[in-house]
Short mmCIF file of N, CA and C in Angstrom, two decimals:
data_model
loop_
_atom_site.label_atom_id
_atom_site.label_comp_id
_atom_site.label_asym_id
_atom_site.label_seq_id
_atom_site.Cartn_x
_atom_site.Cartn_y
_atom_site.Cartn_z
N PRO A 1 0.78 -1.01 -0.02
CA PRO A 1 -0.25 0.12 -0.56
C PRO A 1 1.30 1.81 -0.05
N ASP A 2 2.14 0.86 0.64
CA ASP A 2 3.23 2.21 0.64
C ASP A 2 3.70 3.09 -0.77
N GLY A 3 3.98 1.92 -1.45
CA GLY A 3 4.57 1.81 -2.60
C GLY A 3 6.07 1.71 -2.80
N LYS A 4 6.78 1.00 -0.87
CA LYS A 4 8.23 0.90 -1.09
C LYS A 4 8.26 -0.42 -1.82
N LYS A 5 7.60 -1.18 -1.23
CA LYS A 5 6.94 -3.04 -1.63
C LYS A 5 6.16 -3.67 -2.70
N VAL A 6 6.81 -4.14 -3.71
CA VAL A 6 5.83 -5.27 -4.20
C VAL A 6 5.98 -7.14 -3.64
N ALA A 7 5.04 -7.12 -3.42
CA ALA A 7 5.28 -8.70 -2.85
C ALA A 7 4.70 -9.66 -4.57
N VAL A 8 5.17 -10.58 -4.46
CA VAL A 8 5.17 -11.05 -6.02
C VAL A 8 5.37 -12.97 -5.27
N LYS A 9 4.15 -13.33 -6.16
CA LYS A 9 3.82 -14.63 -6.08
C LYS A 9 3.98 -14.84 -6.97
N MET A 10 5.67 -16.12 -7.58
CA MET A 10 6.87 -16.70 -8.73
C MET A 10 5.47 -17.85 -9.07
N ASP A 11 5.35 -17.81 -10.07
CA ASP A 11 3.91 -19.16 -10.60
C ASP A 11 5.46 -19.85 -11.61
N GLU A 12 5.93 -21.24 -11.37
CA GLU A 12 6.21 -22.60 -12.46
C GLU A 12 5.52 -21.93 -13.72
N LYS A 13 6.55 -22.60 -14.39
CA LYS A 13 6.30 -22.76 -15.80
C LYS A 13 4.80 -22.59 -15.95
N PHE A 14 4.85 -24.38 -15.56
CA PHE A 14 3.30 -25.09 -17.12
C PHE A 14 3.10 -25.69 -15.23
N ALA A 15 2.38 -24.71 -14.74
CA ALA A 15 1.70 -25.42 -13.66
C ALA A 15 0.99 -23.48 -12.33
N ASP A 16 -0.20 -23.60 -12.11
CA ASP A 16 -0.59 -22.64 -10.93
C ASP A 16 0.36 -23.40 -10.32
N GLU A 17 1.15 -23.36 -9.43
CA GLU A 17 1.70 -24.17 -8.07
C GLU A 17 2.91 -23.27 -7.63
N SER A 18 3.36 -22.32 -6.82
CA SER A 18 4.68 -22.40 -6.61
C SER A 18 4.80 -22.44 -5.67
N ASP A 19 5.31 -22.74 -4.81
CA ASP A 19 6.64 -21.85 -3.06
C ASP A 19 7.53 -20.75 -3.03
N ASP A 20 7.34 -20.31 -4.16
CA ASP A 20 8.68 -18.67 -3.90
C ASP A 20 7.16 -17.77 -3.84
N VAL A 21 6.91 -17.07 -2.90
CA VAL A 21 7.17 -15.37 -3.19
C VAL A 21 8.17 -14.47 -2.44
N VAL A 22 8.31 -12.93 -3.25
CA VAL A 22 9.66 -12.59 -3.08
C VAL A 22 8.62 -10.24 -3.06
N LEU A 23 9.62 -10.57 -1.68
CA LEU A 23 8.95 -9.08 -1.69
C LEU A 23 10.03 -8.08 -1.97
N TRP A 24 10.29 -7.64 -3.16
CA TRP A 24 11.08 -6.65 -4.45
C TRP A 24 10.89 -5.19 -3.43
N ASP A 25 12.32 -5.12 -3.47
CA ASP A 25 12.23 -3.22 -2.82
C ASP A 25 12.49 -2.16 -3.86
N MET A 26 11.48 -1.07 -4.23
CA MET A 26 11.07 -0.26 -5.44
C MET A 26 12.77 0.24 -4.97
N ALA A 27 13.41 1.27 -4.41
CA ALA A 27 13.83 2.07 -4.07
C ALA A 27 15.27 1.65 -4.03
N ALA A 28 15.46 0.69 -3.48
CA ALA A 28 16.67 -0.38 -3.87
C ALA A 28 16.73 -1.32 -5.27
N LYS A 29 15.77 -1.94 -5.72
CA LYS A 29 15.97 -2.30 -6.89
C LYS A 29 16.69 -4.23 -6.12
N THR A 30 16.37 -4.39 -5.05
CA THR A 30 16.31 -6.08 -4.71
C THR A 30 15.51 -6.29 -4.13
N PHE A 31 16.03 -7.88 -4.20
CA PHE A 31 14.72 -8.30 -3.98
C PHE A 31 15.19 -9.45 -2.38
N THR A 32 14.18 -9.77 -1.41
CA THR A 32 14.15 -10.55 0.17
C THR A 32 12.95 -11.80 -0.31
N ASN A 33 13.71 -13.03 -0.30
CA ASN A 33 12.77 -14.40 -0.51
C ASN A 33 11.33 -14.55 0.58
N ILE A 34 10.68 -14.32 0.74
CA ILE A 34 9.87 -15.12 1.93
C ILE A 34 10.21 -16.09 3.26
N GLU A 35 9.70 -16.01 4.16
CA GLU A 35 10.42 -17.28 5.01
C GLU A 35 8.93 -17.56 5.01
N ALA A 36 8.69 -18.15 4.08
CA ALA A 36 7.14 -19.16 4.47
C ALA A 36 7.78 -20.30 5.44
N LYS A 37 6.96 -21.56 6.16
CA LYS A 37 6.36 -22.30 6.21
C LYS A 37 6.54 -23.81 4.79
N HIS A 38 7.22 -24.78 4.60
CA HIS A 38 6.32 -25.47 4.10
C HIS A 38 5.94 -26.65 4.94
N TYR A 39 4.80 -26.76 5.12
CA TYR A 39 4.43 -28.22 5.64
C TYR A 39 4.33 -29.50 5.45
N SER A 40 4.23 -29.46 4.47
CA SER A 40 5.51 -30.25 3.31
C SER A 40 4.83 -30.71 1.78
N GLU A 41 5.60 -31.40 0.97
CA GLU A 41 6.30 -31.29 -0.34
C GLU A 41 5.05 -29.77 -1.27
N GLU A 42 4.02 -30.78 -1.11
CA GLU A 42 3.11 -30.42 -2.11
C GLU A 42 2.66 -28.60 -0.49
N TYR A 43 2.82 -27.82 -1.19
CA TYR A 43 2.36 -26.36 -0.97
C TYR A 43 2.63 -25.53 -2.89
N PHE A 44 1.45 -25.19 -1.56
CA PHE A 44 0.69 -23.91 -3.12
C PHE A 44 0.69 -22.99 -2.71
N ALA A 45 1.59 -21.93 -2.75
CA ALA A 45 1.37 -20.26 -3.09
C ALA A 45 -0.38 -20.24 -3.17
N LYS A 46 -0.60 -19.31 -2.59
CA LYS A 46 -1.95 -19.19 -3.25
C LYS A 46 -2.86 -17.14 -3.57
N SER A 47 -2.27 -16.49 -2.65
CA SER A 47 -2.52 -15.21 -3.22
C SER A 47 -1.89 -14.61 -2.20
N ILE A 48 -1.76 -13.44 -2.42
CA ILE A 48 -0.29 -12.29 -0.83
C ILE A 48 -0.90 -10.98 -0.99
N ALA A 49 -1.56 -10.44 0.39
CA ALA A 49 -2.28 -8.90 0.67
C ALA A 49 -0.66 -8.52 1.84
N PHE A 50 -0.42 -7.20 1.42
CA PHE A 50 -0.15 -6.29 2.72
C PHE A 50 -1.13 -6.50 3.73
N SER A 51 -0.75 -5.86 5.11
CA SER A 51 -1.96 -4.66 5.83
C SER A 51 -1.67 -3.56 5.13
N PRO A 52 -3.12 -3.06 5.84
CA PRO A 52 -3.02 -1.62 5.26
C PRO A 52 -1.93 -0.21 5.80
N ASP A 53 -1.36 -0.85 7.40
CA ASP A 53 0.07 -0.03 6.97
C ASP A 53 1.20 0.07 6.80
N SER A 54 1.38 -1.54 5.72
CA SER A 54 2.53 -2.33 5.20
C SER A 54 3.51 -2.87 5.43
N LYS A 55 3.26 -3.12 7.33
CA LYS A 55 4.44 -3.84 7.47
C LYS A 55 3.55 -5.57 8.13
N ILE A 56 2.47 -5.73 7.39
CA ILE A 56 2.85 -7.18 7.99
C ILE A 56 2.70 -7.74 6.24
N LEU A 57 3.01 -8.95 6.13
CA LEU A 57 1.89 -9.08 4.65
C LEU A 57 2.29 -10.81 4.74
N ALA A 58 0.04 -11.12 3.95
CA ALA A 58 -0.73 -12.78 4.94
C ALA A 58 -0.26 -13.26 3.05
N VAL A 59 0.18 -14.21 3.71
CA VAL A 59 0.57 -15.66 2.46
C VAL A 59 -0.79 -16.46 2.81
N SER A 60 -1.30 -16.66 1.41
CA SER A 60 -2.78 -17.93 1.90
C SER A 60 -1.95 -18.61 0.55
N SER A 61 -2.44 -20.10 1.44
CA SER A 61 -1.89 -21.40 0.49
C SER A 61 -2.71 -22.76 0.72
N GLU A 62 -1.84 -23.47 0.64
CA GLU A 62 -2.87 -24.61 -0.08
C GLU A 62 -1.75 -25.67 0.57
N VAL A 63 -2.02 -26.70 1.59
CA VAL A 63 -0.83 -27.40 1.75
C VAL A 63 -1.51 -29.04 1.79
N LEU A 64 -0.73 -30.03 1.58
CA LEU A 64 -1.33 -31.19 1.39
C LEU A 64 -0.55 -32.40 2.28
N LEU A 65 -2.02 -32.34 3.28
CA LEU A 65 -1.38 -32.83 4.33
C LEU A 65 -2.18 -34.13 4.47
N THR A 66 -1.85 -35.08 4.90
CA THR A 66 -2.55 -35.97 4.96
C THR A 66 -3.31 -36.48 4.16
N ASN A 67 -3.42 -36.66 2.93
CA ASN A 67 -3.62 -36.92 1.32
C ASN A 67 -5.36 -36.26 0.97
N SER A 68 -5.60 -35.40 2.02
CA SER A 68 -5.93 -33.51 2.23
C SER A 68 -5.24 -32.71 1.99
N PHE A 69 -5.50 -31.53 1.14
CA PHE A 69 -5.70 -30.55 1.06
C PHE A 69 -5.73 -29.00 1.99
N THR A 70 -5.15 -28.96 3.02
CA THR A 70 -5.49 -27.62 4.48
C THR A 70 -4.84 -26.06 3.99
N ALA A 71 -5.50 -25.81 4.40
CA ALA A 71 -5.74 -24.17 3.71
C ALA A 71 -5.32 -23.36 4.89
N LYS A 72 -3.99 -22.72 4.71
CA LYS A 72 -2.64 -22.63 5.62
C LYS A 72 -3.12 -20.35 4.66
N ILE A 73 -2.54 -19.90 6.60
CA ILE A 73 -2.09 -18.45 6.28
C ILE A 73 -1.26 -18.33 7.23
N GLN A 74 -0.06 -17.63 6.48
CA GLN A 74 0.51 -17.32 7.46
C GLN A 74 1.29 -15.88 7.43
N LEU A 75 1.26 -15.34 8.10
CA LEU A 75 1.80 -14.05 8.96
C LEU A 75 2.76 -13.31 7.80
N LEU A 76 4.02 -12.54 7.95
CA LEU A 76 5.27 -12.13 7.49
C LEU A 76 6.10 -11.10 8.39
N ASP A 77 7.35 -10.56 8.73
CA ASP A 77 7.30 -9.72 8.73
C ASP A 77 7.47 -9.28 6.91
N ALA A 78 6.85 -7.49 6.48
CA ALA A 78 6.71 -7.33 5.26
C ALA A 78 8.47 -5.94 5.29
N ASN A 79 9.10 -6.21 6.29
CA ASN A 79 10.57 -5.04 5.80
C ASN A 79 11.71 -7.33 5.89
N THR A 80 11.65 -7.27 6.49
CA THR A 80 12.41 -8.79 6.74
C THR A 80 11.22 -9.90 5.67
N GLY A 81 11.06 -10.43 5.59
CA GLY A 81 10.02 -11.38 4.63
C GLY A 81 10.67 -12.37 5.78
N LYS A 82 10.40 -12.25 7.29
CA LYS A 82 10.55 -13.18 8.64
C LYS A 82 8.89 -13.78 8.54
N PHE A 83 9.13 -14.84 9.16
CA PHE A 83 7.74 -15.42 9.77
C PHE A 83 7.04 -15.06 11.29
N ILE A 84 6.18 -14.97 11.39
CA ILE A 84 4.99 -14.41 12.28
C ILE A 84 4.65 -15.51 12.91
N ARG A 85 2.87 -15.49 12.05
CA ARG A 85 2.38 -16.89 12.66
C ARG A 85 2.11 -17.91 11.91
N ASP A 86 0.65 -18.11 11.98
CA ASP A 86 -0.20 -19.03 10.63
C ASP A 86 -0.97 -19.33 11.28
N PHE A 87 -2.20 -19.69 10.24
CA PHE A 87 -3.56 -19.99 11.43
C PHE A 87 -3.99 -20.79 10.61
#
C-alpha cells in the first residue's frame, strides 16, 4: 500500500503452483525471499496481501497433509520477510 515494496508470487512455468514469494524493494531494486513455512512437499502459494499499514504480509496457501489439502495463512514481516505466525 505504501508503494515502497511489491510482493510477488512466482508461478512455475507450466502449473498454477509455486512456493516462491518474494518482496521487491522498489528504491533499492533488490528482493528478499519470504520465509514461508513449508508444511509438506506439496505447498501451493495462492495469494498475497499487505496489511493497510504495510508492515505485515499475509500469504495464503494450500498444503497437502494426510491426503487432503489444508488451507494455511501465514503472517510475515513485510520489511524482512521473516515468519511471524500462521493460522
